[in-house]
Tab-separated table of C-alpha atoms in Angstrom:
chain	number	residue	atom	x	y	z
A	763	UNK	CA	-6.413	25.538	-41.952
A	764	UNK	CA	-5.925	22.165	-40.865
A	765	UNK	CA	-3.145	20.045	-42.083
A	766	UNK	CA	-4.384	17.025	-43.890
A	767	UNK	CA	-4.972	13.773	-42.095
A	768	UNK	CA	-2.066	11.798	-40.678
A	769	UNK	CA	-2.330	8.223	-39.653
A	770	UNK	CA	-2.379	7.944	-35.430
A	771	UNK	CA	0.440	6.080	-34.283
A	772	UNK	CA	-1.961	3.563	-32.500
A	773	UNK	CA	-2.306	2.471	-35.850
A	774	UNK	CA	1.495	2.018	-36.769
A	775	UNK	CA	3.171	1.019	-33.808
A	776	UNK	CA	4.395	-2.651	-33.206
A	777	UNK	CA	2.505	-4.336	-30.847
A	778	UNK	CA	2.344	-6.109	-28.122
A	779	UNK	CA	5.064	-4.339	-26.414
A	780	UNK	CA	7.757	-6.756	-25.523
A	781	UNK	CA	8.957	-5.217	-22.267
A	782	UNK	CA	11.322	-6.161	-19.334
A	783	UNK	CA	12.170	-5.226	-15.833
A	784	UNK	CA	14.870	-3.469	-14.248
A	785	UNK	CA	16.670	-6.524	-13.303
A	786	UNK	CA	17.106	-8.338	-16.687
A	787	UNK	CA	20.636	-8.785	-17.429
A	788	UNK	CA	22.698	-7.923	-20.492
A	789	UNK	CA	22.331	-11.335	-22.405
A	790	UNK	CA	19.015	-11.765	-21.613
A	791	UNK	CA	18.230	-8.481	-23.092
A	792	UNK	CA	20.345	-9.300	-26.064
A	793	UNK	CA	18.427	-12.621	-26.419
A	794	UNK	CA	15.009	-10.873	-26.259
A	795	UNK	CA	16.015	-8.507	-28.884
A	796	UNK	CA	16.942	-10.976	-30.999
A	797	UNK	CA	14.173	-13.524	-30.595
A	798	UNK	CA	11.699	-10.585	-31.364
A	799	UNK	CA	13.544	-8.753	-34.173
A	800	UNK	CA	13.456	-5.486	-32.269
A	801	UNK	CA	15.822	-2.678	-30.938
A	802	UNK	CA	13.900	-1.202	-28.327
A	803	UNK	CA	12.820	-2.805	-25.077
A	804	UNK	CA	10.593	-0.601	-22.590
A	805	UNK	CA	11.876	-1.173	-19.104
A	806	UNK	CA	8.587	-1.112	-16.518
A	807	UNK	CA	8.422	-1.041	-12.863
A	808	UNK	CA	6.501	-3.126	-10.559
A	809	UNK	CA	3.065	-1.125	-11.231
A	810	UNK	CA	3.836	-1.843	-15.038
A	811	UNK	CA	4.587	1.986	-15.986
A	812	UNK	CA	7.548	2.485	-18.045
A	813	UNK	CA	10.500	3.790	-16.685
A	814	UNK	CA	13.122	3.835	-19.517
A	815	UNK	CA	14.118	2.045	-22.559
A	816	UNK	CA	17.017	-0.052	-23.323
A	817	UNK	CA	18.236	-0.171	-26.672
A	818	UNK	CA	20.585	-2.079	-29.092
A	819	UNK	CA	22.675	1.019	-29.275
A	820	UNK	CA	22.856	0.886	-25.309
A	821	UNK	CA	24.374	-2.973	-25.421
A	822	UNK	CA	26.455	-2.088	-28.270
A	823	UNK	CA	27.913	0.789	-26.039
A	824	UNK	CA	28.237	-1.567	-23.067
A	825	UNK	CA	30.219	-4.282	-24.865
A	826	UNK	CA	32.231	-1.651	-26.776
A	827	UNK	CA	33.519	-0.251	-23.661
A	828	UNK	CA	34.503	-3.444	-22.320
A	829	UNK	CA	36.298	-4.222	-25.854
A	830	UNK	CA	37.906	-1.045	-25.656
A	831	UNK	CA	39.156	-1.194	-22.124
A	832	UNK	CA	40.550	-4.332	-22.940
A	833	UNK	CA	42.056	-3.241	-25.953
A	834	UNK	CA	43.652	-0.397	-24.156
A	835	UNK	CA	45.196	-2.739	-21.542
A	836	UNK	CA	46.700	-4.931	-24.465
A	837	UNK	CA	44.590	-7.899	-23.311
A	838	UNK	CA	42.936	-10.518	-25.581
A	839	UNK	CA	40.498	-12.193	-23.249
A	840	UNK	CA	38.047	-14.733	-24.418
A	841	UNK	CA	34.302	-13.482	-24.438
A	842	UNK	CA	33.264	-15.479	-21.715
A	843	UNK	CA	35.639	-13.286	-19.537
A	844	UNK	CA	34.414	-10.077	-21.042
A	845	UNK	CA	30.761	-11.220	-20.289
A	846	UNK	CA	32.026	-11.958	-16.604
A	847	UNK	CA	33.409	-8.308	-16.532
A	848	UNK	CA	30.083	-7.069	-17.917
A	849	UNK	CA	28.468	-9.024	-15.229
A	850	UNK	CA	30.721	-7.713	-12.175
A	851	UNK	CA	30.192	-4.126	-13.581
A	852	UNK	CA	26.565	-4.682	-12.503
A	853	UNK	CA	25.102	-4.399	-16.066
A	854	UNK	CA	21.306	-4.786	-15.969
A	855	UNK	CA	18.451	-3.047	-17.527
A	856	UNK	CA	18.138	-0.564	-14.719
A	857	UNK	CA	21.987	0.555	-15.432
A	858	UNK	CA	21.811	0.261	-19.343
A	859	UNK	CA	18.305	2.320	-19.930
A	860	UNK	CA	17.504	5.495	-20.759
A	861	UNK	CA	15.333	7.494	-18.395
A	862	UNK	CA	12.560	8.427	-18.787
A	863	UNK	CA	11.673	7.106	-21.845
A	864	UNK	CA	10.408	9.146	-24.660
A	865	UNK	CA	6.430	8.448	-25.033
A	866	UNK	CA	3.071	9.525	-26.764
A	867	UNK	CA	-0.232	8.490	-26.607
A	868	UNK	CA	-1.638	6.249	-29.186
A	869	UNK	CA	-3.760	9.119	-30.866
A	870	UNK	CA	-0.888	11.162	-31.722
A	871	UNK	CA	-0.380	11.832	-35.510
A	872	UNK	CA	2.271	10.057	-37.690
A	873	UNK	CA	3.658	13.585	-38.552
A	874	UNK	CA	4.061	14.551	-35.148
A	875	UNK	CA	5.517	11.643	-34.185
A	876	UNK	CA	7.886	11.907	-37.016
A	877	UNK	CA	9.052	15.670	-35.962
A	878	UNK	CA	9.274	14.566	-32.268
A	879	UNK	CA	11.803	11.718	-33.293
A	880	UNK	CA	13.835	14.231	-35.184
A	881	UNK	CA	13.957	16.739	-32.409
A	882	UNK	CA	14.790	14.361	-29.828
A	883	UNK	CA	17.381	12.526	-32.200
A	884	UNK	CA	15.853	9.413	-31.104
A	885	UNK	CA	15.070	6.182	-32.959
A	886	UNK	CA	11.913	4.812	-30.797
A	887	UNK	CA	9.308	6.165	-29.128
A	888	UNK	CA	7.073	4.074	-26.196
A	889	UNK	CA	3.079	4.187	-26.853
A	890	UNK	CA	1.450	4.540	-23.554
A	891	UNK	CA	-1.913	4.554	-22.224
A	892	UNK	CA	-3.151	7.642	-20.179
A	893	UNK	CA	-2.034	5.757	-17.044
A	894	UNK	CA	1.444	4.975	-18.205
A	895	UNK	CA	1.247	1.557	-19.345
A	896	UNK	CA	3.010	0.470	-22.349
A	897	UNK	CA	0.785	-0.186	-25.528
A	898	UNK	CA	3.310	-0.666	-28.147
A	899	UNK	CA	6.761	0.668	-29.558
A	900	UNK	CA	6.670	2.894	-32.608
A	901	UNK	CA	10.063	2.992	-34.781
A	902	UNK	CA	11.054	4.579	-37.897
A	903	UNK	CA	10.472	1.527	-39.508
A	904	UNK	CA	6.710	2.105	-38.891
A	905	UNK	CA	6.953	5.217	-39.917
A	906	UNK	CA	7.845	3.752	-43.448
A	907	UNK	CA	4.196	2.254	-43.881
A	908	UNK	CA	2.462	5.692	-44.392
A	909	UNK	CA	4.954	6.590	-47.205
A	910	UNK	CA	4.058	3.078	-48.983
A	911	UNK	CA	0.472	4.194	-49.426
A	912	UNK	CA	-1.079	3.211	-52.526
A	913	UNK	CA	-1.993	5.956	-55.148
A	914	UNK	CA	-5.658	5.469	-54.750
A	915	UNK	CA	-5.342	6.407	-51.144
A	916	UNK	CA	-3.277	9.133	-51.894
A	917	UNK	CA	-5.564	10.197	-54.506
A	918	UNK	CA	-8.658	10.568	-52.005
A	919	UNK	CA	-6.636	12.604	-49.797
A	920	UNK	CA	-5.182	15.022	-52.576
A	921	UNK	CA	-8.764	15.531	-53.458
A	922	UNK	CA	-9.984	16.373	-50.291
A	923	UNK	CA	-7.256	18.941	-49.625
A	924	UNK	CA	-7.884	20.568	-53.217
A	925	UNK	CA	-11.633	20.918	-52.480
A	926	UNK	CA	-11.122	22.667	-49.279
A	927	UNK	CA	-8.213	24.871	-50.343
A	928	UNK	CA	-9.701	25.971	-53.525
A	929	UNK	CA	-13.377	25.943	-52.667
A	930	UNK	CA	-14.950	27.718	-55.831
A	931	UNK	CA	-11.787	27.804	-57.921
A	932	UNK	CA	-11.452	24.085	-58.355
A	933	UNK	CA	-12.448	24.085	-61.828
A	934	UNK	CA	-9.083	24.701	-64.163
A	935	UNK	CA	-7.120	22.623	-61.472
A	936	UNK	CA	-6.273	18.954	-62.325
A	937	UNK	CA	-4.411	16.755	-60.246
A	938	UNK	CA	-2.818	13.500	-60.817
A	939	UNK	CA	-1.094	11.013	-58.472
A	940	UNK	CA	1.520	8.481	-59.884
A	941	UNK	CA	3.723	6.411	-57.566
A	942	UNK	CA	3.356	9.327	-54.923
A	943	UNK	CA	4.133	11.894	-57.184
A	944	UNK	CA	1.507	14.753	-57.566
A	945	UNK	CA	1.217	16.688	-60.707
A	946	UNK	CA	-1.091	19.890	-59.984
A	947	UNK	CA	-1.841	20.950	-63.742
A	948	UNK	CA	-3.504	24.281	-63.959
A	949	UNK	CA	-1.321	25.951	-61.374
A	950	UNK	CA	0.948	28.850	-60.790
A	951	UNK	CA	3.015	29.210	-57.765
A	952	UNK	CA	2.894	32.736	-58.094
A	953	UNK	CA	-0.733	32.559	-57.334
A	954	UNK	CA	-1.200	32.531	-53.776
A	955	UNK	CA	-4.024	30.527	-53.280
A	956	UNK	CA	-2.323	27.614	-55.707
A	957	UNK	CA	0.873	27.977	-53.597
A	958	UNK	CA	-1.005	27.103	-50.581
A	959	UNK	CA	-2.761	24.002	-52.176
A	960	UNK	CA	0.547	23.066	-53.225
A	961	UNK	CA	1.894	23.215	-49.689
A	962	UNK	CA	-0.692	21.434	-48.224
A	963	UNK	CA	-0.348	18.865	-51.179
A	964	UNK	CA	2.964	17.992	-49.835
A	965	UNK	CA	1.853	17.318	-46.269
A	966	UNK	CA	-0.633	14.427	-47.452
A	967	UNK	CA	0.962	11.097	-46.530
A	968	UNK	CA	2.414	9.215	-48.853
A	969	UNK	CA	3.324	11.998	-51.041
A	970	UNK	CA	7.144	12.268	-52.258
A	971	UNK	CA	6.725	15.237	-54.797
A	972	UNK	CA	4.410	17.919	-55.901
A	973	UNK	CA	4.827	19.165	-59.459
A	974	UNK	CA	3.149	22.288	-60.221
A	975	UNK	CA	2.067	22.639	-63.869
A	976	UNK	CA	1.345	26.300	-64.740
A	977	UNK	CA	-1.097	27.194	-67.163
A	978	UNK	CA	0.308	27.996	-70.378
A	979	UNK	CA	0.218	31.632	-70.985
A	980	UNK	CA	-1.542	32.566	-74.077
A	981	UNK	CA	0.667	34.156	-76.804
A	982	UNK	CA	1.074	37.727	-76.202
A	983	UNK	CA	1.559	40.466	-78.911
A	984	UNK	CA	5.040	41.719	-78.826
A	985	UNK	CA	4.697	45.630	-78.337
A	986	UNK	CA	8.119	46.524	-79.923
A	987	UNK	CA	6.855	44.641	-83.210
A	988	UNK	CA	3.773	46.521	-83.367
A	989	UNK	CA	5.433	49.927	-82.651
A	990	UNK	CA	8.423	49.468	-85.487
B	510	UNK	CA	39.227	-13.443	-32.262
B	511	UNK	CA	35.982	-13.208	-33.987
B	512	UNK	CA	35.960	-11.625	-37.317
B	513	UNK	CA	33.061	-9.639	-39.372
B	514	UNK	CA	33.235	-12.268	-42.003
B	515	UNK	CA	31.945	-14.594	-39.132
B	516	UNK	CA	29.376	-12.927	-38.118
B	517	UNK	CA	27.827	-11.011	-41.174
B	518	UNK	CA	24.881	-12.191	-43.206
B	519	UNK	CA	24.520	-12.965	-47.199
B	520	UNK	CA	23.311	-12.411	-49.557
B	521	UNK	CA	22.916	-8.615	-49.298
B	522	UNK	CA	20.240	-6.731	-50.794
B	523	UNK	CA	21.061	-3.439	-52.617
B	524	UNK	CA	19.864	-0.534	-54.552
B	525	UNK	CA	20.902	1.559	-57.022
B	526	UNK	CA	21.381	5.726	-57.182
B	527	UNK	CA	18.616	6.122	-59.304
B	528	UNK	CA	16.221	3.840	-57.368
B	529	UNK	CA	12.926	5.771	-56.574
B	530	UNK	CA	12.334	6.552	-52.906
B	531	UNK	CA	9.085	4.823	-52.567
B	532	UNK	CA	10.755	1.883	-53.956
B	533	UNK	CA	13.663	2.199	-51.576
B	534	UNK	CA	10.811	2.193	-48.695
B	535	UNK	CA	9.017	-0.689	-49.845
B	536	UNK	CA	12.125	-2.641	-49.954
B	537	UNK	CA	13.296	-1.474	-46.508
B	538	UNK	CA	9.597	-2.466	-45.106
B	539	UNK	CA	9.267	-5.689	-47.107
B	540	UNK	CA	13.110	-7.191	-45.723
B	541	UNK	CA	12.548	-5.574	-42.253
B	542	UNK	CA	15.951	-3.896	-42.575
B	543	UNK	CA	16.832	-0.515	-41.021
B	544	UNK	CA	19.174	0.338	-44.200
B	545	UNK	CA	20.540	-0.709	-47.622
B	546	UNK	CA	23.702	-0.477	-49.113
B	547	UNK	CA	23.410	1.790	-52.572
B	548	UNK	CA	25.906	0.417	-55.319
B	549	UNK	CA	26.838	1.736	-58.480
B	550	UNK	CA	26.548	-0.255	-61.860
B	551	UNK	CA	29.916	-2.037	-61.191
B	552	UNK	CA	28.536	-3.482	-57.915
B	553	UNK	CA	30.884	-0.686	-55.705
B	554	UNK	CA	29.115	0.554	-52.701
B	555	UNK	CA	28.621	4.275	-52.987
B	556	UNK	CA	26.634	4.909	-49.947
B	557	UNK	CA	23.773	3.890	-47.569
B	558	UNK	CA	20.014	4.459	-47.443
B	559	UNK	CA	18.449	3.983	-44.131
B	560	UNK	CA	14.987	4.501	-42.847
B	561	UNK	CA	15.741	7.688	-41.403
B	562	UNK	CA	16.788	9.069	-44.775
B	563	UNK	CA	13.494	7.864	-46.528
B	564	UNK	CA	11.198	8.725	-43.472
B	565	UNK	CA	12.822	12.347	-43.002
B	566	UNK	CA	12.659	13.444	-46.664
B	567	UNK	CA	10.421	16.225	-47.468
B	568	UNK	CA	8.590	16.421	-50.587
B	569	UNK	CA	10.080	18.446	-53.244
B	570	UNK	CA	9.187	19.509	-57.192
B	571	UNK	CA	10.821	16.254	-58.150
B	572	UNK	CA	10.097	12.270	-57.792
B	573	UNK	CA	12.853	11.808	-55.452
B	574	UNK	CA	15.592	9.216	-55.919
B	575	UNK	CA	17.872	7.034	-53.608
B	576	UNK	CA	20.586	9.410	-54.770
B	577	UNK	CA	18.941	12.486	-53.060
B	578	UNK	CA	18.480	11.206	-49.426
B	579	UNK	CA	21.550	8.588	-49.150
B	580	UNK	CA	24.653	8.846	-46.911
B	581	UNK	CA	27.565	8.891	-48.991
B	582	UNK	CA	30.405	8.027	-48.705
B	583	UNK	CA	29.554	4.598	-46.829
B	584	UNK	CA	31.581	3.610	-43.797
B	585	UNK	CA	32.424	-0.097	-44.559
B	586	UNK	CA	34.336	-3.052	-43.076
B	587	UNK	CA	36.215	-6.018	-44.459
B	588	UNK	CA	35.325	-9.581	-43.948
B	589	UNK	CA	38.648	-9.859	-41.707
B	590	UNK	CA	37.931	-6.876	-39.726
B	591	UNK	CA	37.709	-7.759	-36.107
B	592	UNK	CA	34.189	-7.341	-34.666
B	593	UNK	CA	35.472	-5.210	-31.824
B	594	UNK	CA	36.490	-2.800	-34.416
B	595	UNK	CA	33.358	-2.852	-36.348
B	596	UNK	CA	31.536	-2.349	-33.008
B	597	UNK	CA	33.609	0.851	-32.455
B	598	UNK	CA	32.517	2.220	-35.738
B	599	UNK	CA	28.923	1.378	-35.276
B	600	UNK	CA	28.925	3.079	-32.150
B	601	UNK	CA	30.972	6.415	-33.537
B	602	UNK	CA	28.983	6.770	-36.201
B	603	UNK	CA	25.789	5.731	-34.782
B	604	UNK	CA	24.793	3.355	-37.520
B	605	UNK	CA	22.974	0.021	-36.934
B	606	UNK	CA	24.700	-1.886	-39.546
B	607	UNK	CA	27.542	-1.664	-41.850
B	608	UNK	CA	28.200	-2.890	-45.470
B	609	UNK	CA	31.010	-5.596	-45.864
B	610	UNK	CA	33.158	-4.897	-48.920
B	611	UNK	CA	35.848	-6.627	-50.611
B	612	UNK	CA	39.229	-5.056	-51.675
B	613	UNK	CA	37.470	-3.378	-54.730
B	614	UNK	CA	34.705	-1.964	-52.615
B	615	UNK	CA	32.056	-4.441	-53.682
B	616	UNK	CA	29.056	-5.612	-51.457
B	617	UNK	CA	29.952	-8.852	-49.894
B	618	UNK	CA	27.537	-8.662	-47.107
B	619	UNK	CA	26.128	-6.853	-44.205
B	620	UNK	CA	26.822	-6.905	-40.479
B	621	UNK	CA	24.416	-5.543	-38.218
B	622	UNK	CA	24.333	-4.254	-34.196
B	623	UNK	CA	22.530	-7.721	-33.329
B	624	UNK	CA	24.919	-9.922	-35.394
B	625	UNK	CA	27.582	-8.456	-33.191
B	626	UNK	CA	25.903	-8.677	-30.046
B	627	UNK	CA	24.560	-12.334	-30.628
B	628	UNK	CA	28.378	-13.175	-31.839
B	629	UNK	CA	29.672	-11.922	-28.706
B	630	UNK	CA	26.807	-14.037	-26.708
B	631	UNK	CA	27.574	-17.099	-28.891
B	632	UNK	CA	31.427	-17.164	-28.387
B	633	UNK	CA	31.125	-16.695	-24.565
B	634	UNK	CA	27.465	-19.015	-23.852
B	635	UNK	CA	27.022	-20.806	-26.932
B	636	UNK	CA	23.049	-21.737	-27.575
B	637	UNK	CA	22.614	-25.133	-28.744
B	638	UNK	CA	22.481	-25.574	-32.190
B	639	UNK	CA	18.890	-26.661	-32.156
B	640	UNK	CA	17.767	-23.408	-30.386
B	641	UNK	CA	19.771	-21.177	-32.691
B	642	UNK	CA	18.070	-22.750	-35.811
B	643	UNK	CA	14.878	-21.995	-34.239
B	644	UNK	CA	15.582	-18.270	-33.472
B	645	UNK	CA	17.030	-17.757	-36.915
B	646	UNK	CA	13.984	-19.349	-38.627
B	647	UNK	CA	11.693	-17.357	-36.482
B	648	UNK	CA	13.409	-14.139	-37.476
B	649	UNK	CA	13.166	-15.236	-41.123
B	650	UNK	CA	9.572	-15.950	-40.752
B	651	UNK	CA	9.168	-12.297	-39.390
B	652	UNK	CA	10.936	-10.708	-42.044
B	653	UNK	CA	8.884	-12.246	-44.797
B	654	UNK	CA	5.226	-13.079	-43.260
């Protein structure tokens, strides 16, 4: 059974991408990131294809190493001397970047991109065209957007899922969406079809919780009472 | 020697442990920040909630709050912490920002990776004040379109 629709990353990515070439130096990389308020710069080769990425973590690591090295030697150098040292160490984009970059097509669903980021333990991926040219950068911040969908939009997807999973058994099940929380009245998680419904509802973008609310069981006769 | 106090930004936006997850997500998006310090009723920093914590949460049976996903205790620094120490902490714990607290653990500000890097640059190769102002204004503009 197909999972509920997930926003393609082409709609969520930050675009146009701010890219750099391999020879860009440390301070210029910092300035570029600061200017655009981003933490990831795709590095492109002469043909415009993505070779790798430089992140603020990479730059910080470089600065850290210099700082730690000086500390270890008991020196208190002015920052200008540190930069000279970094420059001497040949810190251009090519030396600082992580390669190859983690890339994905714009059609990838947000849900899959999330899994990919988690599995690879990275914070950004570069969205590329089939030719390998950068189209944008997707970060965790961008993945927050589907989480903030309005209840009305979530409701429409929730109804679609219920119609598809329950088919003829839709009556008796009432679905309510309130600030991303789906309450499923008339569902019993012991019922296999209901259990599948509840699982699928949890995959709808923007849903943060799925609360089953079982059908109240009619009053049962206590057998012991009857016997005695 | 540059200190955290020279590089940090104020005021700092915070959330509470019982703030709803979606509300926290909206705040992160609106402010364009990657994490928010979580404070208790007394204003003491008790944890940090990041984009990752929010985005990686999987739905359960209850409406989730910040308390369900936050990282606790928080790694924090003081205003008089040297910048290179802050850099080492960020690298060691792989975080992008550190809450700055006072001697009672109350939030005083936030210092980010970019704050560190630009402070390093500023010290070594000062940008003309009008260029800095322009960059700061542009950054604010982007955070509040």
